[in-house]
Short mmCIF file of C-alpha atoms and ligand atoms in Angstrom, two decimals:
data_model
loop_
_atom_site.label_atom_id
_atom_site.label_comp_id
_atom_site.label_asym_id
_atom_site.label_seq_id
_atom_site.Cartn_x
_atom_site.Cartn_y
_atom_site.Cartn_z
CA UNK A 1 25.68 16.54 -47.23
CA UNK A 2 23.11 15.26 -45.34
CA UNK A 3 21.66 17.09 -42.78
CA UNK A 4 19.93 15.82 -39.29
CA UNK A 5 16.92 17.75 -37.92
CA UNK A 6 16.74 17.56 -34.04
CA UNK A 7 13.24 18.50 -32.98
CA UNK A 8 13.00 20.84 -29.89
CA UNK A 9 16.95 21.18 -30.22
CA UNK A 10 17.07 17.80 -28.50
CA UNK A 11 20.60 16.74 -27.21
CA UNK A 12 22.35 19.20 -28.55
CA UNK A 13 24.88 21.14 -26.76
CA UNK A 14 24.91 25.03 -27.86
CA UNK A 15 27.32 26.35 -25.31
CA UNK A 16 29.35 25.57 -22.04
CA UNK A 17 28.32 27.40 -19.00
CA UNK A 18 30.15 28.08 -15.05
CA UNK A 19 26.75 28.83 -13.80
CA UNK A 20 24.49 25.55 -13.28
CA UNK A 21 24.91 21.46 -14.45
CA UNK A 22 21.85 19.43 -14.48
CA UNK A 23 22.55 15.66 -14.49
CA UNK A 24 19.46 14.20 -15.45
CA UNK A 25 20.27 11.04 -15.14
CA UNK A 26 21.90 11.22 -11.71
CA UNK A 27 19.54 13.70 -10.42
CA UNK A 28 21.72 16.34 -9.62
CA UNK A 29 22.00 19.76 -9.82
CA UNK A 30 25.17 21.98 -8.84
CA UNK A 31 24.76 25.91 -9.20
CA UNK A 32 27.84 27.61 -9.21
CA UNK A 33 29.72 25.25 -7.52
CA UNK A 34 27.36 24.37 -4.82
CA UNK A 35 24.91 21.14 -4.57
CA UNK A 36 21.67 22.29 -4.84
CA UNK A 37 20.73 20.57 -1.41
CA UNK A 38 22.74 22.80 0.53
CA UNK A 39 22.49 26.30 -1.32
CA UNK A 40 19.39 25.95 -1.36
CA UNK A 41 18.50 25.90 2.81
CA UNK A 42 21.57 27.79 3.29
CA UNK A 43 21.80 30.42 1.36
CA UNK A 44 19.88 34.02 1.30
CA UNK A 45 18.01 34.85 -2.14
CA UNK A 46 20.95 37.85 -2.38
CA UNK A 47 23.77 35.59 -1.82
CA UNK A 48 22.26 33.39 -4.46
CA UNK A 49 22.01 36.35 -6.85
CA UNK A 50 26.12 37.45 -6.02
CA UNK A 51 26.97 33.99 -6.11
CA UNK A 52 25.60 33.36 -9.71
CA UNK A 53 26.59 37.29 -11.30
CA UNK A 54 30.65 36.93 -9.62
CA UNK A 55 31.05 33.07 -9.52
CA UNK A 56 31.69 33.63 -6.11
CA UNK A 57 29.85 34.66 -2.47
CA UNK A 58 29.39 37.87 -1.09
CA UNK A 59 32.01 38.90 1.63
CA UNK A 60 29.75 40.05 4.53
CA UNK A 61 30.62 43.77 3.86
CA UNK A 62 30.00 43.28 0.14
CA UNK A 63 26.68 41.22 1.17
CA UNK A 64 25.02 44.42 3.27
CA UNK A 65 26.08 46.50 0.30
CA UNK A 66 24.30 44.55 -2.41
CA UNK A 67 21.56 44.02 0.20
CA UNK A 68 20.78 47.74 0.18
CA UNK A 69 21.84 48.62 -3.58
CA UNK A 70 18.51 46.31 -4.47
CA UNK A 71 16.73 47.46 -1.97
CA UNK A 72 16.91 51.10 -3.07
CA UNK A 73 15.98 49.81 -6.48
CA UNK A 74 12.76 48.21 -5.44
CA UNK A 75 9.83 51.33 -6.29
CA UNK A 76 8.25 51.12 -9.54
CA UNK A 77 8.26 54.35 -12.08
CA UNK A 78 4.89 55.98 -11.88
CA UNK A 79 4.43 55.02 -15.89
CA UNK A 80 5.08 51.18 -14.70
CA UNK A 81 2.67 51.75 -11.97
CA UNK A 82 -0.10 53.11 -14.19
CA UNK A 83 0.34 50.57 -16.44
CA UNK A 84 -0.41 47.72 -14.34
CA UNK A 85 -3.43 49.70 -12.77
CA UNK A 86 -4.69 49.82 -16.46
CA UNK A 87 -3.93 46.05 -16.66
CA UNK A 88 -5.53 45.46 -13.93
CA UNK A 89 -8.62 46.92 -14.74
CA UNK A 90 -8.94 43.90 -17.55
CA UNK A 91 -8.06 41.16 -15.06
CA UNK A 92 -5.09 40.03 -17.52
CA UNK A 93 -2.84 37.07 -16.56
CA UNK A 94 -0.13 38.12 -14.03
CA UNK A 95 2.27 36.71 -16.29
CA UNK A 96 1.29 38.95 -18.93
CA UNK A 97 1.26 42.16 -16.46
CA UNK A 98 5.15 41.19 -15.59
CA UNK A 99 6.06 41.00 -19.03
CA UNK A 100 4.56 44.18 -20.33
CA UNK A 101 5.82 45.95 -17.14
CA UNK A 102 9.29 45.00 -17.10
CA UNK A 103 9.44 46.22 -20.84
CA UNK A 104 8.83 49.74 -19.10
CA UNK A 105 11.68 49.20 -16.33
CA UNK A 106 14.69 51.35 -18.68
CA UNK A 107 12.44 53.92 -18.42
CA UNK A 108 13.80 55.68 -15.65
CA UNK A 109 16.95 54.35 -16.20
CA UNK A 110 19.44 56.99 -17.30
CA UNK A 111 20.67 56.12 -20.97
CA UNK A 112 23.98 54.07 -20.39
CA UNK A 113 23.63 52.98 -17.35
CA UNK A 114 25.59 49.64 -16.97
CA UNK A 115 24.60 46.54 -17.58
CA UNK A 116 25.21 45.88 -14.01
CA UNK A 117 22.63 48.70 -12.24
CA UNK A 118 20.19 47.29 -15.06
CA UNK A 119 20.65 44.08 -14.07
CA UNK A 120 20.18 44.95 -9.71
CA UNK A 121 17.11 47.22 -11.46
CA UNK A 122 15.59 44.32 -12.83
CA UNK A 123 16.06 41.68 -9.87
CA UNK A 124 14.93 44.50 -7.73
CA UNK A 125 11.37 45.11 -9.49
CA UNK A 126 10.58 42.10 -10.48
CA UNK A 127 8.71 41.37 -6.67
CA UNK A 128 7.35 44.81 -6.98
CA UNK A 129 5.41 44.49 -10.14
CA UNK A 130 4.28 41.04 -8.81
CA UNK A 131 3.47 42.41 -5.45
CA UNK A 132 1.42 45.69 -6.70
CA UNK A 133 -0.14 43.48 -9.70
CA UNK A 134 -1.45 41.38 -7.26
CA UNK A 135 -2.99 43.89 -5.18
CA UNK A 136 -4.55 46.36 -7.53
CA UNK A 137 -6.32 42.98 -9.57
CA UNK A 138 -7.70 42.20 -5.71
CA UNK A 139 -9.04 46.13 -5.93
CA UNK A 140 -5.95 47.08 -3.20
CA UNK A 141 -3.41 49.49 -3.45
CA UNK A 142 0.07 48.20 -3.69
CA UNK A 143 2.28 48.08 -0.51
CA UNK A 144 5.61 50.34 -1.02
CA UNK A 145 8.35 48.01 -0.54
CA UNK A 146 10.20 48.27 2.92
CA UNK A 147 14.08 48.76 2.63
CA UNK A 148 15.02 47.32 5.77
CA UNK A 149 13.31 43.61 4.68
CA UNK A 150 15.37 41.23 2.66
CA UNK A 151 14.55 40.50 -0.77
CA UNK A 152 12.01 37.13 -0.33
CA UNK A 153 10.79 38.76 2.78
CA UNK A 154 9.71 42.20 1.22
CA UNK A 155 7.99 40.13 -1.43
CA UNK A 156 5.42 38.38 1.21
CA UNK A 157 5.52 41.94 3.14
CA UNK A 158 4.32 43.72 -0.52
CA UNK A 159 1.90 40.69 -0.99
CA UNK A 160 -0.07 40.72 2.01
CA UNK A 161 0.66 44.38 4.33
CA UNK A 162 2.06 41.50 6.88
CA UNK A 163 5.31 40.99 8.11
CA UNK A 164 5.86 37.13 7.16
CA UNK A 165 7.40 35.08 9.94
CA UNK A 166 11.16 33.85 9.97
CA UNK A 167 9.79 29.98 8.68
CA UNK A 168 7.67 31.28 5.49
CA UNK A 169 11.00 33.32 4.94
CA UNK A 170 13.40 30.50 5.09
CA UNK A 171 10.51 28.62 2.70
CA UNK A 172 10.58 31.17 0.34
CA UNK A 173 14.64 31.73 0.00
CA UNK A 174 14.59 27.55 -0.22
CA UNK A 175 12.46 28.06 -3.07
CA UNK A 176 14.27 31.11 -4.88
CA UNK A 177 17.02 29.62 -4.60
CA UNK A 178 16.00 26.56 -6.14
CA UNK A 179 15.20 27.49 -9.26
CA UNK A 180 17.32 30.47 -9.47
CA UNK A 181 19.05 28.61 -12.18
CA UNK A 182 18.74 25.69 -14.63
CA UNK A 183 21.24 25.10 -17.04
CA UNK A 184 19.55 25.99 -20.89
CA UNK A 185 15.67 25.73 -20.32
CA UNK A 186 14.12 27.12 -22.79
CA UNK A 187 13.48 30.70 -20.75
CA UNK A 188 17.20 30.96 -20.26
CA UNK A 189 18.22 30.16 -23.94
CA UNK A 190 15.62 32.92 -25.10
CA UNK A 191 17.93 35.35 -23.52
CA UNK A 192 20.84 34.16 -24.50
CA UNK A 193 19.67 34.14 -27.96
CA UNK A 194 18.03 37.34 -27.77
CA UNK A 195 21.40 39.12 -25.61
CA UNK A 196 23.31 37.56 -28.26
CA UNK A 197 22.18 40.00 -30.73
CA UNK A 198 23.80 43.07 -28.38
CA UNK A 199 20.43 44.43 -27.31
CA UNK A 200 19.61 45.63 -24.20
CA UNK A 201 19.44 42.79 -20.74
CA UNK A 202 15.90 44.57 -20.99
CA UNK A 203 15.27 43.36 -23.95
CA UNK A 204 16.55 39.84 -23.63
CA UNK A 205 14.58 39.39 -19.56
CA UNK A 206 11.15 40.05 -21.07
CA UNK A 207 11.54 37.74 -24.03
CA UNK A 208 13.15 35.02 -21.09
CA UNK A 209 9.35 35.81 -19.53
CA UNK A 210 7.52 35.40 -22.22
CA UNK A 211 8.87 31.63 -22.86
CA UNK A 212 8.60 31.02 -18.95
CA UNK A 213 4.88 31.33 -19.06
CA UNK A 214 3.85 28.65 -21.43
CA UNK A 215 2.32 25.75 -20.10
CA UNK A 216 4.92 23.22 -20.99
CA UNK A 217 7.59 25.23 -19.30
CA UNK A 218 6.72 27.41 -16.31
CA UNK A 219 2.94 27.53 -16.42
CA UNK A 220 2.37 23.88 -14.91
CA UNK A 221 2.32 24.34 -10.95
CA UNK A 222 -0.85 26.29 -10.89
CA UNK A 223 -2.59 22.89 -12.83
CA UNK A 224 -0.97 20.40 -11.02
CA UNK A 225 -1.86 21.91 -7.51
CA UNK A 226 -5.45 22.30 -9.27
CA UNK A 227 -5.26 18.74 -9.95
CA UNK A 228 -4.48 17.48 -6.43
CA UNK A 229 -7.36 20.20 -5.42
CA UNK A 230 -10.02 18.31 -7.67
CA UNK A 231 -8.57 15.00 -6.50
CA UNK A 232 -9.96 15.94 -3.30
CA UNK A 233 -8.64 12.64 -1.28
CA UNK A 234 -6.40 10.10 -1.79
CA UNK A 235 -9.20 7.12 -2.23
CA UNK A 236 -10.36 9.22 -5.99
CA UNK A 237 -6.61 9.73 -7.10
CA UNK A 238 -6.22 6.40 -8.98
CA UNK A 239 -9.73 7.23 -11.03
CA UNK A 240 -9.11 10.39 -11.74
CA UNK A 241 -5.45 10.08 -12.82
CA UNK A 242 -6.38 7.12 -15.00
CA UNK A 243 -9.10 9.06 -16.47
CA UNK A 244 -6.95 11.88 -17.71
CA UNK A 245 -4.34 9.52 -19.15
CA UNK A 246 -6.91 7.76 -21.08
CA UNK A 247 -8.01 10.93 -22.52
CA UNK A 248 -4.29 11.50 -23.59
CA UNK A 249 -4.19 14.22 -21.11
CA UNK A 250 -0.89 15.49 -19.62
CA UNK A 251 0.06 15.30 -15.82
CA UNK A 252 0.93 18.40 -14.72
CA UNK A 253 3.93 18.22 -12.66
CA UNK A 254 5.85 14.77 -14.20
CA UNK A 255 7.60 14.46 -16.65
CA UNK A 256 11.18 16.59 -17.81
CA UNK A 257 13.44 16.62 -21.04
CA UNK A 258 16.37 16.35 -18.96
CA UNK A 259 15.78 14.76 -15.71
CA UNK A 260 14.85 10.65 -16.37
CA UNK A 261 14.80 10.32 -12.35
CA UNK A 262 13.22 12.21 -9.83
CA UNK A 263 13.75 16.12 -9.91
CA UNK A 264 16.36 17.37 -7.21
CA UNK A 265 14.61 20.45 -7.19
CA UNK A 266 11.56 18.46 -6.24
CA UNK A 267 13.35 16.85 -3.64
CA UNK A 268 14.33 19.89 -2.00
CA UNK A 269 11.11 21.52 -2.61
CA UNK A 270 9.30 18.74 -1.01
CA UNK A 271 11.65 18.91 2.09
CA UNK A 272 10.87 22.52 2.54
CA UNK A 273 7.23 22.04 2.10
CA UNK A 274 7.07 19.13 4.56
CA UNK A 275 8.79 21.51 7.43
CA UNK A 276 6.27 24.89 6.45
CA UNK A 277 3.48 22.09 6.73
CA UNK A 278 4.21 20.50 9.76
CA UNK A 279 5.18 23.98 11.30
CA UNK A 280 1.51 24.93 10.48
CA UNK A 281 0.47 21.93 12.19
CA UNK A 282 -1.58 20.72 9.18
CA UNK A 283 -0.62 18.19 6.92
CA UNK A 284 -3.79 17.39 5.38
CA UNK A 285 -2.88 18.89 1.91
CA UNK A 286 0.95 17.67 1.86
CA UNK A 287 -0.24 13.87 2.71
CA UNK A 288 -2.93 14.30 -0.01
CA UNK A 289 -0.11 15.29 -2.76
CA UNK A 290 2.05 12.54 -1.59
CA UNK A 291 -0.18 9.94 -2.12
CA UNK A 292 -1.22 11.99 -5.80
CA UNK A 293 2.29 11.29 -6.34
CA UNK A 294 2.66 8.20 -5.90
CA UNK A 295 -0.39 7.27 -7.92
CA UNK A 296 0.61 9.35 -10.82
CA UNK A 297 4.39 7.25 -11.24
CA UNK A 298 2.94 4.23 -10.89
CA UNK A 299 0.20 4.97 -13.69
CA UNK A 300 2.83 6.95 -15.55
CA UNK A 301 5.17 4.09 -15.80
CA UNK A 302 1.73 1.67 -16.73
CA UNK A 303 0.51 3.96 -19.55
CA UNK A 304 4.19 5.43 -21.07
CA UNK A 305 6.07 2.36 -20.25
CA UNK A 306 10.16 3.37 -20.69
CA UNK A 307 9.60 7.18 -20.68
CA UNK A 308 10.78 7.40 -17.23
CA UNK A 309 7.95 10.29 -16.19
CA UNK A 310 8.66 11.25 -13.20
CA UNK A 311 8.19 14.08 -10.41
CA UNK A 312 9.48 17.65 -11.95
CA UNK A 313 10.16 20.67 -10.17
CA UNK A 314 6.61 22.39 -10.40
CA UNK A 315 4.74 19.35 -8.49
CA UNK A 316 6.31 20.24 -4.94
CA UNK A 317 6.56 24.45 -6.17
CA UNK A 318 2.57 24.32 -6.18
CA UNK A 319 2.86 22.65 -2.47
CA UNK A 320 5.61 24.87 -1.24
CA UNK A 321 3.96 28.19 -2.68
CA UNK A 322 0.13 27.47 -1.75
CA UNK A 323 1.59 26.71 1.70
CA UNK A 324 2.95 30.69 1.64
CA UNK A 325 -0.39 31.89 1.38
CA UNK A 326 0.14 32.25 -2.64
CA UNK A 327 -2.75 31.72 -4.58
CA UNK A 328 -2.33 29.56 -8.15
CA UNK A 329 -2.02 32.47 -10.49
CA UNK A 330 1.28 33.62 -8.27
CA UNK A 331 3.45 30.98 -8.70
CA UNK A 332 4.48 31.17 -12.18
CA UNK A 333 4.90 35.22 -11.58
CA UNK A 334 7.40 33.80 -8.38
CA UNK A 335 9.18 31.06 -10.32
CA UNK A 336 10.05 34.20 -12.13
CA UNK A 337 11.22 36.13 -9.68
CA UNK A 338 14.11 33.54 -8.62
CA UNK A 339 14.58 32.64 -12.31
CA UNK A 340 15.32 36.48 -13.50
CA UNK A 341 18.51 36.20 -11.20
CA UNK A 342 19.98 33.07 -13.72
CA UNK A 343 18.44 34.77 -16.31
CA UNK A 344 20.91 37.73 -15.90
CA UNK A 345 23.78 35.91 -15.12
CA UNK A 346 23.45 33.94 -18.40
CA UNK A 347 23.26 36.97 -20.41
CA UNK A 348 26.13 38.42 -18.43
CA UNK A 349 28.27 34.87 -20.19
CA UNK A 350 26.75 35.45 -22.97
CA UNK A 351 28.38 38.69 -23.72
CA UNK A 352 31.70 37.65 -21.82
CA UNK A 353 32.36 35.35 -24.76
CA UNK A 354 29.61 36.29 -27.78
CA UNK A 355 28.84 34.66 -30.47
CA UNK A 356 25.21 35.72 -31.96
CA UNK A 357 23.13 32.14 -31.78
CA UNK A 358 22.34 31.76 -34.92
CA UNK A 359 20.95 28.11 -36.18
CA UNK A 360 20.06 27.26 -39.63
CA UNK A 361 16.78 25.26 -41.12
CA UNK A 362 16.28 22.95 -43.89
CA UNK A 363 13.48 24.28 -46.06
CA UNK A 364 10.45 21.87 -46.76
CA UNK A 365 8.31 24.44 -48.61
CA UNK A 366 7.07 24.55 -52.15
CA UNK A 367 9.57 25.63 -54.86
CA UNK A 368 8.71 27.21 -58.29
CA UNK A 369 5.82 28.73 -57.45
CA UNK A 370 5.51 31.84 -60.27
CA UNK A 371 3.55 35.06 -59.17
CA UNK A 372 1.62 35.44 -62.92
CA UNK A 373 -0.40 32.40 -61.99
CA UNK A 374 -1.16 34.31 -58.94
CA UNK A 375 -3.85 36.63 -60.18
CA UNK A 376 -5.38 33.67 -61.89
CA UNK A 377 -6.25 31.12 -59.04
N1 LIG B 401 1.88 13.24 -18.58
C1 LIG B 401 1.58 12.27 -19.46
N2 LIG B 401 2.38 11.92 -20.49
C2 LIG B 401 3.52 12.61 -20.63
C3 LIG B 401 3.90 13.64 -19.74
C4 LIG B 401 3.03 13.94 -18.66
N3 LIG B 401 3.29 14.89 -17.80
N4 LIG B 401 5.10 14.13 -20.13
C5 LIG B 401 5.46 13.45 -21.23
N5 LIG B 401 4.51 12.53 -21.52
C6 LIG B 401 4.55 11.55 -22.61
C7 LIG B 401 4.21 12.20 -23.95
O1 LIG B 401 2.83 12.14 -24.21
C8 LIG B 401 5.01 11.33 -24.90
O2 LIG B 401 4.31 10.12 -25.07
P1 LIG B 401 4.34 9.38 -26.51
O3 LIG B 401 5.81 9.12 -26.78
O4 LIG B 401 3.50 8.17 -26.30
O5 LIG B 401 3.77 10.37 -27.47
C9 LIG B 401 6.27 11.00 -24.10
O6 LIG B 401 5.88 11.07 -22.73
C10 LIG B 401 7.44 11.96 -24.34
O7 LIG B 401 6.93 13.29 -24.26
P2 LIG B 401 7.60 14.55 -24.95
O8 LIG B 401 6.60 15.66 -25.00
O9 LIG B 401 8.23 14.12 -26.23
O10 LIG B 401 8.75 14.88 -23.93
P3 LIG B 401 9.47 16.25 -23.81
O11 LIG B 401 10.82 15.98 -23.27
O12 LIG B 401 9.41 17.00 -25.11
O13 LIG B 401 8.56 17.05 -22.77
C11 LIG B 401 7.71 18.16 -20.90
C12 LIG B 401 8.94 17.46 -21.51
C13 LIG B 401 7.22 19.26 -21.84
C14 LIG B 401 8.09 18.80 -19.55
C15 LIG B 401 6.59 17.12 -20.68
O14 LIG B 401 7.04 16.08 -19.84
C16 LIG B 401 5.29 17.73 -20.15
O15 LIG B 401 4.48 18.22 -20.93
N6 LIG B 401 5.06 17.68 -18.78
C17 LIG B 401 3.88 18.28 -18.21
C18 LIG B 401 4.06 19.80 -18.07
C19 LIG B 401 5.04 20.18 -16.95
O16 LIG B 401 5.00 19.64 -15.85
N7 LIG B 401 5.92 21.14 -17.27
C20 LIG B 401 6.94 21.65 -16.33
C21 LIG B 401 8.30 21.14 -16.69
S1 LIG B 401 9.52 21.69 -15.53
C22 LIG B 401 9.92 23.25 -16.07
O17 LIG B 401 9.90 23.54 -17.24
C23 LIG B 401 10.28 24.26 -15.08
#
């Protein structure tokens, strides 16, 4: 029989799912029923997070309660804590310091606690570890996490010892929200595949990290703001961009298996980015991106004719998040902290309906090799 090979699991279709559908040719998104235009401006990080885990929202009584059960979640075990002042001490990657921390978040967890306190535990900490990461890498001592803030607002309150204003708020649940969830990236089917093996959610969130923090999936904002930084003004874009192509370079920031028009997410983001801008009365850096932007298609479509490149999600994220006060090596860290939410709630389908994920491979190695002729070579 013969057998087809689809590289990088290209076009196929490994499950159905209630939770997100990415059109990539219309450029739409829906999460959980909503369009991702309105969720996302509407909708509090929380009532993302309920929405996604119960396929429905939050009643308002229901809302304060899961408001305040994630809340009291929030503080880090002293082991966790220690850990990341050790980390710190080596200046590793945040990235890295999430992943190895949230390996240590069952460790106050009493054994058999359900999946569903494990999963508030792990939405809950996830700002934390960013937060106190952050700090102690800057020589500061983490901030502990104030119960009466909301979930995005806590994070910029941990971040900075500042209570952030209602705007950067709004700008941050816009963003959470946005990529809360994304049908099966490649972070999302690494839990699923790992859940599907009836581990631990643990488990199957900091494998989900470790794929998020590769360059070709969530690594790119922090090079693509980097990029418009060394562009410097709109007159050098078209050199530089050209430059980079010619050298077979990648733009950071374009370009999507899915999506063959423009990101919605980067539509929204964009949005939100242009109002946090314009609140700040300085739209230097958002004009400057813009016209990056536009550059970058137009050379896109000139040097990859037919691949229809265009704007992803992490081109407006680097905008939206350096406009927050967020410095490059936090946005990956805080794509993660909206992601962990979808993350969850695809491990919770996962194990509504499991099947372990369990592909096969065609074997192109050598055959007949004989281990007497071993000692001999
Ligand atoms: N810049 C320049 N050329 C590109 C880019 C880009 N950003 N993206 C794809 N191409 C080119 C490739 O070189 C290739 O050209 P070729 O056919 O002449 O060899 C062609 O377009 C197709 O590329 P593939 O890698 O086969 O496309 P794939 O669907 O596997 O990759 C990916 C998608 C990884 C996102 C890719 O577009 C990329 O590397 N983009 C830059 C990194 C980035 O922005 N990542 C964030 C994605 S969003 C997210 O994951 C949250």
């Amino acid at each position: 029989m013969e057998t087809t090979i689809r590289p990088g699991l290209e076009g196929v279709v490994a499950a159905s799912t209630r939770l997100s559908h990415v059109d990539g040719l219309a450029g739409e998104l829906i999460i959980a029923g909503f369009a991702l235009e309105e969720l996302a401006q509407k909708a509090s990080f929380e009532e993302t997070i309920y929405l996604l885990w119960h396929d429905r929202l939050p009643t308002l009584p229901e809302l304060e309660r899961f408001r305040q059960e994630l809340a009291l979640r929030r503080a880090l075990p002293q082991v966790t804590v220690d850990l990341l002042r050790a980390a710190a001490s080596q200046q590793i990657p945040v990235m890295d310091a999430l992943r190895m921390a949230a390996a240590t978040l069952s460790l106050d967890s009493p054994v058999g606690d359900d999946a569903q306190t494990e999963a508030k535990t792990l939405v809950a900490r996830f700002p934390t570890i960013v937060a106190a990461y952050w700090r102690l890498s800057q020589a500061l001592e983490p901030i502990q996490p104030d119960p009466a803030l909301g979930h995005a607002a806590n994070y910029l309150y941990m971040l900075t010892s500042e209570q952030p204003n209602a705007a950067q708020v709004r700008g941050l649940e816009s963003y959470l929200n946005t990529v809360s969830d994304h049908g099966f990236n490649v972070s999302t089917f690494a839990a699923r595949v790992i859940i599907s093996t009836s581990t631990d959610l643990t488990s199957a969130i900091v494998g989900a990290v470790g794929a998020l923090k590769g360059p070709l999936h969530g690594g790119a904002p922090g090079p693509a703001l980097d990029m418009v930084f060394e562009i410097g003004s709109a007159d050098r874009a078209e050199s530089y961009l050209r430059a980079k192509l010619e050298r077979g370079e990648r733009l950071m920031g374009f370009g999507h298996r899915i999506y063959k028009v423009r990101d919605p997410r980067a539509v929204v983001l964009a949005a939100a980015a242009a109002q946090m801008y314009h609140e700040s009365g300085d739209l230097a850096l958002y004009d400057l991106a813009q016209s990056v932007e536009e550059v970058a298609l137009r050379l896109l479509e000139e040097y990859k004719p037919g691949r229809k490149l265009q704007t992803n999600v992490e081109f407006y994220t680097a905008l939206l998040l350096h406009g927050l006060g967020m410095e490059t090596d936090l946005f990956t860290p805080t794509f993660a902290i909206g992601r962990v939410a979808g993350w969850i709630a695809h491990c919770f389908e996962q194990q509504e309906a499991n099947r372990i994920i369990r592909p096969q491979s065609v074997y192109h190695g050598a055959k007949g090799r004989r281990w007497e002729e071993y000692g001999s070579v």
